[in-house]
């Protein structure tokens, strides 16, 4: 009692105590008059927000709103006020620390699914880990004194998957000392947010490490009428929310190196452009899915541009999804699906079928079950784009990069997996065959296999080619893959080690110190809310957690390459050799008479295009050996852009050119940057060079590996190299 009475007042005499009691009595009467007047300025402001146009849909119905408060009494006060204003208390729900986890989940689900629940009022019990993105409007009725909570609250609606623009109102009392400090903080945060592209919110909780925002607000309330104190407070806020200070905190906090120098950004952008030119989505995926789905008994028909309707999903496909799927089961029919994200958001909205979608995964699983054995059996394929006379063998390999961790089934944890092709010719030369050479090939017919029997029974094809391929993969492909993964992963793991060590060490030191402090208080006979043994146990638990985490990170750093595995193989016969075998050496008009002459024409054409690009100020590179869907990658140093050039060389007077499926698909992936260059050669010199922009408009049908085009029709819309 003596301790309480001493701390309850600062009065040192009866006279001072009487003055203090009278002051408190006066303040109590003022508060009572304010309460009875009903003039709640903050509620009036919220009331005006509820009437804003943003609160209503175009049809006049009310949009959902989340309101955050601090005190539970304020929360219930607002629930009663808003329920009465809307005329139905069922329109309002609350979440606070006293709401059980199960009831909290039910409230969140109702807010997400029930159109009649319009207003959710919550304190910070809903500030973290709760998805409320059904709404996109939020009010901070009370601003927290920990600025990090602002972003935690806003993150409930402003998150991945939100399709609406999110709006946040922060209610700050004008003409108050607390309000002045918070207004200054919010203004500085907005300036820094614009400069740092929103990354300021990643470190909000660490901006006031030296002096907490809570201390600044207390100081403002106590001494804020003094101009010197106010100036000092504003200076502290400006320093805390300084651009340089925030950028340094972001740099220290981040676990990945996402602030790259400009040169690295350019390299990544150019690499992404090249990857986009070679992507499977949407053309290859669409062609495969439609053919495979119909073969499995599915019914699909085209609707709007690049959109389809599925009227029947076979039982076997749905059953396979139940066996391998982990998400919602497949539907019996789909009103719309699409393979290109540009066509999703039309009415009706389309299901986006991409790798990983359960419908596509079920189809792939059934196709592999029905035909997977053919991969190992191998095949003889014809390359319609190759005029040479050398047979080659191509193998599909899988190589994985693993770390020291173990999965639940006891197998090594895979951190990267890659499929790659390698080829070997009659001379034993092994080379990278590109990302998808099979897309340009067609199966040999029975008649073709008969005339090619002698070539296919060559002794070199019966050698142990798999071993040669594996050696090449181990030395070249797997090591390059391993190096790439290590460069990316090791800095991330090392940075994670530093963060884990710093954060958990801080926790251990705190609980060790707290345990010692509580132990001393217990020895002195003082009662404490927390037992010192519990605090010590907490420190020991965190120390064990630190040890486990560091051991796990050490295993993550143990990155190794697994042995390559051959998944399939095929023998590739060039069209030139097949024609020689079928017609004993005769060739169609427009083609040179032998492979060596055809090779010289192609080299002449490549040289002409390379020279033309250099004369235009570009930096061309010959990538024809990589089988990526184009022959020359040309870089513009002025605009920092790339263009992809496919070169077709023909002797003067030729009627047609052959274009592979892969080349056509690549042109459709990058229509603005793809060029078809036609070079007519006369007497081993380039006679004319013409560029055709956007040469192709329609992808080939599934199973078509190459298409023939009339040269005159193409040249009619060609132009000089520019």
XYZ file of C-alpha atoms in Angstrom:
722
model
C 0.000 0.000 0.000
C 2.840 2.366 0.873
C 4.521 1.640 -2.488
C 1.282 2.241 -4.413
C 0.458 5.475 -2.580
C 3.974 6.780 -3.133
C 3.932 6.115 -6.899
C 0.336 7.346 -7.371
C 1.181 11.019 -6.834
C 4.092 13.399 -7.106
C 2.705 15.634 -4.295
C 5.050 16.217 -1.388
C 2.585 18.022 0.914
C -1.098 18.107 1.797
C -1.515 21.396 -0.079
C 0.049 19.982 -3.271
C -2.118 16.871 -2.977
C -5.284 19.002 -2.706
C -4.298 20.897 -5.869
C -3.689 17.619 -7.691
C -7.051 16.154 -6.577
C -8.889 19.290 -7.678
C -7.111 19.158 -11.084
C -8.058 15.519 -11.564
C -11.645 16.273 -10.505
C -11.806 19.017 -13.127
C -10.426 16.712 -15.833
C -12.929 14.025 -14.873
C -15.836 16.483 -15.232
C -14.525 17.622 -18.631
C -14.313 14.005 -19.781
C -17.876 13.322 -18.560
C -19.229 16.384 -20.401
C -17.435 15.272 -23.563
C -18.852 11.764 -23.262
C -22.432 13.019 -22.730
C -22.178 15.491 -25.609
C -21.768 12.676 -28.126
C -19.292 14.854 -30.039
C -16.701 12.168 -30.835
C -14.476 13.792 -33.468
C -12.819 10.516 -34.417
C -16.152 8.729 -34.880
C -17.424 11.658 -36.944
C -14.433 11.296 -39.256
C -15.009 7.547 -39.580
C -18.700 8.250 -40.207
C -17.725 10.514 -43.120
C -15.405 7.802 -44.513
C -18.312 5.329 -44.457
C -20.205 7.691 -46.781
C -17.391 8.112 -49.336
C -17.919 6.940 -52.926
C -15.080 4.429 -52.547
C -17.211 2.537 -50.042
C -19.763 1.567 -52.704
C -19.748 -0.609 -55.809
C -21.079 0.619 -59.133
C -24.444 -1.062 -58.392
C -24.776 0.857 -55.103
C -23.987 -2.093 -52.814
C -21.541 -1.525 -49.969
C -17.953 -2.750 -50.196
C -16.211 -4.607 -47.397
C -14.131 -2.594 -44.916
C -11.616 -3.546 -42.208
C -11.158 -1.238 -39.198
C -8.199 -1.649 -36.820
C -8.252 -0.366 -33.244
C -5.960 -0.698 -30.235
C -8.214 -1.071 -27.132
C -10.894 -3.770 -26.913
C -13.335 -1.234 -25.398
C -12.959 0.942 -28.511
C -13.531 -2.141 -30.686
C -16.903 -2.947 -29.051
C -17.845 0.751 -29.021
C -17.352 0.921 -32.815
C -19.178 -2.380 -33.375
C -22.264 -0.985 -31.601
C -22.068 2.381 -33.401
C -21.575 0.919 -36.897
C -24.128 -1.867 -36.374
C -26.706 0.754 -35.420
C -25.757 2.987 -38.326
C -26.098 0.172 -40.883
C -29.316 -1.043 -39.267
C -28.186 -4.622 -38.735
C -25.583 -5.835 -36.219
C -25.007 -8.956 -38.361
C -23.240 -6.709 -40.888
C -20.414 -6.282 -38.353
C -17.991 -8.791 -36.786
C -15.066 -8.378 -34.396
C -11.722 -10.108 -33.787
C -9.693 -9.539 -30.630
C -7.379 -11.503 -28.371
C -10.306 -13.013 -26.456
C -11.780 -14.649 -29.586
C -10.744 -18.335 -29.793
C -8.685 -19.526 -32.733
C -11.610 -21.551 -34.116
C -14.053 -18.631 -33.887
C -11.436 -16.318 -35.380
C -11.097 -18.671 -38.362
C -14.878 -18.746 -38.772
C -15.058 -14.933 -38.735
C -12.300 -14.681 -41.370
C -13.995 -17.302 -43.578
C -17.308 -15.471 -43.262
C -15.648 -12.187 -44.172
C -14.121 -13.830 -47.273
C -17.249 -15.691 -48.419
C -20.364 -14.020 -46.940
C -21.434 -10.929 -48.893
C -23.585 -9.791 -45.931
C -20.594 -9.352 -43.596
C -19.547 -5.829 -44.539
C -17.410 -4.504 -41.669
C -14.698 -6.346 -39.762
C -13.361 -4.558 -36.663
C -10.167 -5.965 -35.200
C -7.207 -5.212 -33.018
C -3.759 -6.658 -33.636
C -5.010 -10.195 -32.986
C -5.809 -10.031 -36.745
C -2.684 -8.043 -37.608
C -0.513 -10.974 -38.682
C -1.035 -14.213 -40.591
C -4.669 -13.518 -41.555
C -5.748 -13.219 -45.184
C -8.454 -10.566 -45.570
C -7.922 -9.724 -49.257
C -11.629 -10.058 -50.057
C -11.639 -6.432 -48.917
C -9.368 -3.674 -50.204
C -10.396 -0.812 -47.880
C -8.903 -0.323 -44.408
C -9.043 2.265 -41.618
C -6.528 2.614 -38.793
C -8.903 4.072 -36.193
C -6.073 4.052 -33.637
C -2.509 4.332 -34.843
C -0.141 1.901 -33.094
C 2.933 3.284 -31.365
C 4.982 0.564 -33.063
C 5.173 1.683 -36.720
C 5.828 -1.872 -37.930
C 2.218 -2.742 -37.064
C 0.965 -0.341 -39.739
C 2.410 -2.500 -42.506
C 1.399 -5.715 -40.716
C -2.190 -4.483 -40.736
C -2.117 -3.238 -44.331
C -0.537 -6.536 -45.395
C -3.803 -8.318 -44.569
C -5.365 -6.853 -47.738
C -2.370 -5.653 -49.784
C -0.980 -9.067 -50.749
C -0.409 -11.381 -53.717
C -3.730 -12.192 -55.377
C -5.370 -8.844 -54.584
C -6.920 -7.528 -57.811
C -8.163 -4.156 -56.516
C -6.318 -0.968 -55.611
C -6.010 -0.909 -51.812
C -6.812 2.216 -49.756
C -5.767 2.946 -46.170
C -7.012 5.785 -43.955
C -4.855 6.669 -40.902
C -6.863 8.740 -38.412
C -4.595 11.246 -36.666
C -6.046 13.787 -34.199
C -5.253 17.284 -35.439
C -3.868 19.973 -33.109
C -2.499 17.447 -30.611
C 1.094 16.803 -29.666
C 0.834 13.117 -30.555
C -0.834 14.014 -33.851
C 1.954 16.408 -34.841
C 4.607 13.742 -34.313
C 2.643 11.069 -36.198
C 1.807 13.414 -39.080
C 5.502 14.192 -39.478
C 6.306 10.470 -39.428
C 3.667 9.588 -42.041
C 4.810 12.395 -44.356
C 8.438 11.224 -44.177
C 7.421 7.587 -44.664
C 5.465 8.485 -47.788
C 8.453 10.354 -49.259
C 10.795 7.435 -48.524
C 8.251 4.893 -49.772
C 8.130 6.563 -53.181
C 11.940 6.737 -53.365
C 12.465 3.134 -52.249
C 9.550 1.531 -54.168
C 7.732 0.434 -51.005
C 10.753 -1.275 -49.386
C 10.538 1.164 -46.454
C 7.884 -1.106 -44.919
C 10.370 -3.994 -44.726
C 12.262 -2.202 -41.933
C 9.599 -0.061 -40.246
C 10.102 -1.810 -36.919
C 13.848 -1.082 -36.917
C 13.779 2.633 -37.790
C 13.683 3.743 -34.141
C 16.225 1.370 -32.590
C 18.109 4.126 -30.718
C 15.021 5.954 -29.467
C 11.687 4.171 -29.760
C 8.702 5.891 -31.317
C 6.845 5.250 -28.058
C 9.417 7.338 -26.152
C 9.175 10.132 -28.709
C 5.391 10.231 -28.404
C 5.571 10.331 -24.599
C 8.075 13.170 -24.842
C 5.774 15.051 -27.219
C 2.809 14.675 -24.862
C 4.788 15.865 -21.834
C 6.863 18.700 -23.315
C 5.464 19.284 -26.793
C 4.466 22.904 -26.119
C 8.153 23.852 -26.061
C 9.454 24.754 -29.528
C 12.960 23.462 -28.788
C 11.577 20.062 -27.748
C 9.335 19.934 -30.835
C 12.284 20.763 -33.113
C 14.377 18.022 -31.487
C 11.563 15.478 -31.907
C 11.124 16.318 -35.596
C 14.887 16.050 -36.097
C 14.904 12.560 -34.547
C 12.049 11.450 -36.824
C 13.728 12.913 -39.918
C 16.965 11.101 -39.069
C 15.165 7.803 -38.417
C 13.236 7.938 -41.696
C 16.186 9.280 -43.680
C 16.551 7.716 -47.154
C 20.150 6.641 -46.515
C 19.286 5.151 -43.123
C 16.431 3.096 -44.576
C 18.484 1.901 -47.546
C 21.262 0.754 -45.190
C 18.729 -1.145 -43.033
C 17.239 -2.788 -46.147
C 20.718 -3.820 -47.286
C 21.558 -5.372 -43.910
C 18.183 -7.062 -43.451
C 17.698 -8.716 -46.814
C 18.683 -12.369 -47.180
C 18.956 -12.202 -50.965
C 20.960 -9.793 -53.054
C 18.039 -8.097 -54.813
C 19.704 -4.667 -55.054
C 21.816 -5.462 -58.116
C 24.120 -3.094 -59.963
C 22.811 -1.748 -63.258
C 25.073 -4.058 -65.280
C 23.649 -7.127 -63.549
C 20.100 -5.897 -64.075
C 20.792 -5.543 -67.815
C 22.282 -9.033 -67.994
C 19.268 -10.547 -66.219
C 16.841 -8.651 -68.467
C 18.585 -9.864 -71.644
C 18.708 -13.438 -70.325
C 14.965 -13.244 -69.579
C 14.300 -12.073 -73.145
C 16.222 -15.049 -74.528
C 14.364 -17.407 -72.189
C 11.051 -15.901 -73.284
C 11.891 -16.630 -76.927
C 12.413 -20.310 -76.053
C 9.537 -20.773 -73.595
C 7.125 -23.698 -73.829
C 4.151 -21.613 -72.775
C 1.733 -21.111 -74.404
C 2.243 -22.681 -77.843
C 3.935 -26.024 -77.082
C 1.784 -26.641 -73.987
C -1.415 -25.838 -75.894
C -0.552 -28.138 -78.818
C 0.426 -31.006 -76.535
C -2.532 -30.688 -74.182
C -5.218 -30.548 -76.866
C -3.805 -33.578 -78.734
C -3.237 -35.630 -75.571
C -6.559 -34.664 -73.959
C -8.540 -35.700 -77.045
C -6.577 -38.955 -77.262
C -7.580 -39.700 -73.655
C -11.257 -39.209 -74.527
C -11.681 -35.566 -73.509
C -13.867 -33.158 -75.462
C -12.522 -29.645 -76.062
C -13.566 -27.017 -78.607
C -12.276 -23.535 -79.476
C -14.248 -20.456 -78.419
C -12.933 -16.886 -78.467
C -9.360 -16.213 -79.643
C -6.996 -18.690 -77.924
C -9.740 -19.700 -75.455
C -11.386 -23.115 -75.277
C -14.349 -24.846 -73.669
C -14.010 -28.322 -72.151
C -17.363 -30.074 -72.262
C -16.158 -33.383 -70.834
C -13.238 -34.385 -68.601
C -12.900 -38.203 -68.771
C -13.280 -40.216 -65.579
C -9.745 -41.620 -65.939
C -8.291 -38.094 -65.958
C -10.277 -37.101 -62.855
C -9.328 -40.360 -61.145
C -5.644 -39.780 -61.884
C -5.918 -36.308 -60.329
C -7.360 -37.882 -57.168
C -4.327 -40.182 -57.037
C -1.613 -37.563 -57.583
C -3.335 -34.249 -56.789
C -3.036 -32.238 -53.606
C -5.493 -29.407 -54.310
C -9.181 -29.120 -55.250
C -10.433 -32.002 -57.456
C -10.903 -31.540 -61.203
C -14.275 -30.426 -62.527
C -16.273 -32.496 -65.000
C -16.325 -29.559 -67.428
C -14.747 -26.121 -67.787
C -16.610 -23.197 -69.301
C -13.331 -21.629 -70.449
C -9.635 -22.477 -70.316
C -6.655 -20.736 -71.878
C -2.892 -21.216 -72.132
C -1.879 -17.565 -72.533
C -2.319 -15.268 -69.507
C -3.445 -12.423 -71.791
C -6.780 -14.188 -72.290
C -7.674 -15.038 -68.667
C -9.646 -11.996 -67.562
C -12.491 -11.955 -70.020
C -16.069 -12.947 -69.289
C -16.410 -15.751 -68.472
C -13.029 -15.827 -66.687
C -10.823 -18.663 -68.017
C -8.962 -21.322 -66.070
C -5.237 -20.778 -66.737
C -3.709 -24.134 -67.747
C 0.049 -24.026 -67.154
C 2.708 -26.494 -65.942
C 1.641 -27.440 -62.427
C -2.092 -27.090 -63.113
C -3.841 -30.301 -61.927
C -5.613 -30.810 -65.264
C -2.347 -30.688 -67.220
C -0.496 -32.754 -64.598
C -3.126 -35.517 -64.756
C -2.912 -35.634 -68.568
C 0.921 -35.751 -68.468
C 0.829 -38.542 -65.886
C -1.461 -40.696 -68.054
C 0.582 -40.055 -71.211
C 3.787 -41.061 -69.409
C 2.115 -44.188 -68.066
C 0.872 -45.181 -71.534
C 3.940 -44.263 -73.577
C 6.860 -43.693 -71.184
C 8.545 -46.987 -72.134
C 9.098 -45.616 -75.645
C 11.610 -43.104 -74.237
C 14.015 -45.920 -73.318
C 13.171 -47.947 -76.417
C 14.309 -45.068 -78.578
C 13.258 -44.004 -82.067
C 14.515 -43.115 -85.514
C 13.663 -39.536 -86.435
C 14.052 -37.430 -89.570
C 15.403 -33.875 -89.402
C 13.632 -32.023 -92.235
C 15.786 -28.919 -91.712
C 19.171 -30.649 -92.115
C 20.581 -31.212 -95.604
C 23.706 -33.036 -94.437
C 24.519 -36.719 -94.756
C 25.721 -37.622 -91.236
C 23.587 -39.703 -88.869
C 23.816 -38.743 -85.190
C 22.512 -40.123 -81.906
C 20.773 -37.805 -79.440
C 20.237 -38.604 -75.748
C 17.949 -36.958 -73.208
C 19.578 -36.702 -69.775
C 18.459 -35.558 -66.366
C 20.979 -34.195 -63.896
C 20.228 -32.955 -60.398
C 21.990 -30.806 -57.841
C 21.522 -31.916 -54.226
C 22.440 -30.628 -50.789
C 23.129 -32.451 -47.524
C 19.548 -32.472 -46.274
C 17.298 -35.525 -46.412
C 13.653 -35.661 -47.420
C 10.969 -37.513 -45.485
C 11.550 -40.642 -47.610
C 15.284 -40.620 -46.777
C 16.411 -39.493 -50.230
C 18.701 -36.523 -50.856
C 17.078 -33.131 -51.152
C 17.144 -31.816 -54.739
C 17.699 -28.066 -55.080
C 17.819 -27.949 -58.898
C 16.937 -30.378 -61.677
C 17.597 -29.926 -65.371
C 16.800 -31.859 -68.553
C 19.316 -31.529 -71.365
C 20.102 -33.079 -74.734
C 23.533 -34.159 -75.978
C 24.434 -35.623 -79.378
C 27.251 -37.861 -80.654
C 28.214 -38.347 -84.307
C 30.020 -41.080 -86.234
C 33.428 -39.552 -85.437
C 32.674 -39.679 -81.695
C 32.232 -35.929 -81.290
C 29.909 -35.186 -78.383
C 28.111 -31.812 -78.205
C 25.264 -30.010 -76.517
C 22.200 -30.637 -78.714
C 20.220 -27.613 -77.501
C 17.180 -27.248 -75.303
C 14.622 -29.133 -77.432
C 16.009 -30.611 -80.687
C 13.221 -33.200 -80.802
C 10.652 -30.529 -81.634
C 12.079 -30.243 -85.174
C 11.995 -33.991 -85.833
C 9.407 -36.374 -87.225
C 9.227 -40.177 -86.939
C 10.656 -42.176 -89.839
C 8.127 -44.217 -91.813
C 8.448 -47.978 -92.384
C 9.554 -47.421 -96.009
C 12.183 -44.921 -94.888
C 13.482 -47.339 -92.246
C 13.987 -49.969 -94.947
C 16.168 -47.766 -97.157
C 18.077 -46.523 -94.098
C 18.760 -50.019 -92.704
C 22.433 -50.013 -93.667
C 22.999 -46.618 -92.022
C 21.119 -47.633 -88.867
C 23.107 -50.869 -88.515
C 26.452 -49.081 -88.588
C 28.924 -50.471 -86.088
C 29.417 -47.137 -84.299
C 25.741 -47.054 -83.294
C 26.135 -50.347 -81.424
C 28.979 -48.994 -79.252
C 28.317 -47.983 -75.662
C 27.312 -44.440 -76.563
C 25.567 -43.881 -73.226
C 28.882 -44.015 -71.399
C 30.383 -41.396 -73.702
C 27.352 -39.192 -73.202
C 27.516 -39.585 -69.407
C 31.214 -38.641 -69.364
C 30.442 -35.523 -71.354
C 27.513 -34.680 -69.090
C 29.613 -35.104 -65.927
C 32.498 -32.973 -67.209
C 30.586 -30.280 -69.090
C 26.877 -30.068 -68.322
C 26.677 -31.141 -64.669
C 29.681 -29.063 -63.574
C 28.320 -25.943 -65.261
C 24.970 -26.600 -63.586
C 26.687 -27.116 -60.201
C 28.675 -23.893 -60.531
C 25.545 -21.935 -61.424
C 23.628 -23.268 -58.395
C 26.533 -22.630 -55.991
C 26.938 -19.043 -57.163
C 23.258 -18.449 -56.461
C 22.746 -20.492 -53.284
C 25.896 -20.103 -51.171
C 25.663 -16.304 -50.622
C 21.996 -16.711 -49.639
C 22.816 -19.452 -47.108
C 25.745 -17.504 -45.632
C 23.581 -14.425 -45.208
C 20.883 -16.570 -43.572
C 23.493 -17.973 -41.162
C 24.453 -14.449 -40.104
C 20.837 -13.390 -39.579
C 19.902 -16.542 -37.640
C 22.981 -16.261 -35.426
C 22.376 -12.566 -34.686
C 18.657 -12.893 -33.965
C 18.741 -16.042 -31.846
C 21.879 -14.952 -29.943
C 20.034 -11.768 -29.040
C 17.103 -13.843 -27.741
C 19.412 -16.145 -25.758
C 21.216 -13.211 -24.132
C 17.909 -11.589 -23.223
C 16.484 -14.689 -21.517
C 19.787 -15.468 -19.790
C 19.873 -11.950 -18.399
C 16.175 -12.129 -17.471
C 16.684 -15.454 -15.688
C 19.567 -14.024 -13.632
C 17.507 -10.961 -12.741
C 14.494 -13.056 -11.675
C 16.740 -15.380 -9.678
C 18.115 -12.435 -7.693
C 14.587 -11.158 -7.045
C 13.511 -14.628 -5.854
C 16.457 -14.782 -3.435
C 15.454 -11.375 -2.076
C 11.991 -12.771 -1.339
C 10.163 -10.808 -4.049
C 7.257 -12.357 -5.907
C 7.600 -12.359 -9.705
C 5.079 -13.117 -12.441
C 7.640 -15.277 -14.289
C 9.646 -18.066 -12.661
C 13.411 -17.703 -13.210
C 13.645 -21.406 -14.083
C 11.143 -20.919 -16.913
C 13.215 -18.032 -18.251
C 16.376 -20.171 -18.072
C 14.590 -23.031 -19.833
C 13.504 -20.612 -22.564
C 17.135 -19.564 -23.105
C 18.223 -23.220 -23.305
C 15.435 -24.052 -25.790
C 16.491 -21.184 -28.053
C 20.142 -22.297 -27.810
C 19.128 -25.792 -28.962
C 17.079 -24.253 -31.752
C 20.119 -22.211 -32.826
C 22.273 -25.331 -32.888
C 19.719 -27.257 -34.983
C 19.254 -24.365 -37.394
C 22.989 -23.864 -37.917
C 23.458 -27.609 -38.482
C 20.682 -27.552 -41.085
C 22.233 -24.544 -42.839
C 25.593 -26.349 -42.876
C 23.901 -29.238 -44.689
C 22.368 -26.785 -47.163
C 25.890 -25.556 -48.000
C 26.994 -29.100 -48.877
C 25.960 -28.793 -52.545
C 26.941 -31.630 -54.900
C 26.053 -32.874 -58.380
C 24.258 -36.210 -58.673
C 25.313 -38.541 -61.527
C 23.481 -37.780 -64.804
C 20.762 -40.244 -65.752
C 19.906 -41.068 -69.384
C 16.119 -40.910 -69.795
C 15.808 -41.606 -73.522
C 17.531 -41.647 -76.879
C 16.962 -41.431 -80.600
C 18.816 -41.667 -83.889
C 18.509 -38.588 -86.086
C 18.735 -38.928 -89.858
C 19.179 -35.685 -91.842
C 16.847 -35.044 -94.741
C 19.812 -34.818 -97.127
C 20.908 -38.406 -96.414
C 17.347 -39.710 -96.661
C 16.844 -38.067 -100.051
C 20.086 -39.567 -101.312
C 18.976 -43.022 -100.199
C 15.472 -42.652 -101.646
C 16.349 -41.158 -105.028
C 19.995 -42.170 -105.445
C 21.341 -38.651 -105.309
C 18.658 -36.558 -107.049
C 17.558 -33.403 -105.224
C 14.645 -31.021 -105.787
C 15.011 -27.715 -107.609
C 16.479 -24.939 -105.567
C 18.839 -27.139 -103.556
C 22.552 -27.535 -104.153
C 23.540 -30.980 -105.382
C 25.610 -32.187 -102.420
C 25.954 -31.642 -98.690
C 29.231 -29.743 -99.004
C 27.717 -27.261 -101.458
C 24.672 -26.804 -99.225
C 26.968 -26.165 -96.259
C 28.874 -23.501 -98.212
C 25.585 -21.774 -99.103
C 24.526 -21.693 -95.446
C 27.925 -20.306 -94.368
C 27.760 -17.670 -97.092
C 24.268 -16.652 -95.954
C 25.337 -16.456 -92.283
C 28.352 -14.332 -93.197
C 26.177 -11.934 -95.222
C 23.741 -11.402 -92.314
C 26.566 -11.003 -89.756
C 28.208 -8.347 -91.951
C 24.867 -6.554 -92.448
C 24.202 -6.441 -88.690
C 27.680 -5.074 -87.966
C 27.259 -2.371 -90.605
C 24.014 -1.313 -88.884
C 25.852 -0.879 -85.566
C 24.662 -4.116 -83.950
C 26.756 -6.786 -82.207
C 25.767 -10.159 -83.735
C 26.624 -13.607 -82.309
C 26.401 -16.931 -84.151
C 24.220 -19.276 -82.030
C 23.200 -21.651 -84.834
C 24.905 -24.620 -83.162
C 22.723 -24.248 -80.046
C 19.425 -25.109 -81.795
C 17.498 -22.372 -79.985
C 15.073 -21.451 -82.793
C 17.235 -18.776 -84.450
C 20.751 -18.567 -85.900
C 21.976 -15.100 -84.882
C 21.468 -13.172 -81.645
C 22.032 -9.488 -82.426
C 22.485 -6.911 -79.646
C 21.783 -3.191 -80.082
C 24.203 -1.291 -77.779
C 22.204 1.927 -78.200
C 18.765 0.678 -77.092
C 20.134 -2.282 -75.055
C 17.768 -4.596 -76.940
C 18.169 -7.923 -78.741
C 16.816 -9.324 -81.954
C 16.590 -12.945 -83.002
C 17.456 -13.693 -86.639
C 16.766 -16.955 -88.445
C 18.912 -17.237 -91.620
C 17.801 -19.151 -94.707
C 20.336 -19.393 -97.552
C 19.237 -20.666 -100.962
C 20.783 -20.647 -104.406
C 19.334 -17.999 -106.666
C 16.135 -19.250 -108.315
C 15.038 -21.531 -105.442
C 11.267 -21.729 -104.957
C 10.816 -22.713 -101.298
C 12.382 -22.670 -97.859
C 11.824 -25.106 -95.000
C 11.116 -23.672 -91.529
C 11.039 -25.898 -88.448
C 8.314 -25.916 -85.836
C 10.749 -24.639 -83.213
C 11.685 -21.649 -85.398
C 8.028 -20.754 -85.971
C 7.169 -21.035 -82.267
C 10.162 -18.861 -81.339
C 8.980 -16.187 -83.762
C 5.521 -16.252 -82.146
C 7.040 -15.952 -78.660
C 8.960 -12.785 -79.639
C 7.052 -11.363 -82.628
C 8.445 -7.826 -82.277
C 12.083 -8.957 -82.166
C 12.188 -11.885 -84.597
C 13.521 -11.572 -88.159
C 13.548 -14.122 -90.973
C 16.551 -13.327 -93.199
C 16.491 -14.794 -96.737
C 19.827 -14.795 -98.564
C 19.952 -15.768 -102.237
C 23.390 -17.037 -103.245
C 24.887 -16.973 -106.761
C 28.324 -18.412 -107.543
C 29.194 -18.740 -103.856
C 28.445 -15.070 -103.148
C 25.417 -13.454 -101.506
C 23.359 -11.975 -104.345
C 20.565 -10.447 -102.218
C 19.646 -10.170 -98.530
C 16.123 -9.375 -97.365
C 14.567 -9.142 -93.868
C 11.003 -10.216 -93.073
C 9.536 -8.991 -89.764
C 6.751 -11.032 -88.094
C 7.127 -13.745 -90.759
C 4.672 -16.226 -89.216
C 1.226 -15.751 -87.682
C -0.082 -19.265 -86.959
C 1.613 -22.077 -85.077
C 1.897 -25.458 -86.828
C -0.576 -28.204 -85.993
C 0.523 -30.738 -83.400
C 2.826 -33.315 -84.995
C 3.964 -30.974 -87.796
C 7.726 -30.612 -87.376
C 8.433 -28.298 -90.325
C 6.572 -26.299 -92.951
C 7.505 -25.258 -96.475
C 7.016 -21.640 -97.539
C 7.042 -20.052 -100.969
C 10.047 -17.726 -101.249
C 8.324 -15.291 -103.631
C 5.415 -14.766 -101.196
C 7.814 -14.091 -98.364
C 9.978 -11.719 -100.402
C 6.873 -9.740 -101.406
C 6.665 -8.385 -97.832
C 10.391 -8.175 -97.172
C 12.638 -5.115 -96.850
C 16.268 -4.115 -96.772
C 18.089 -4.831 -93.479
C 17.334 -2.076 -90.939
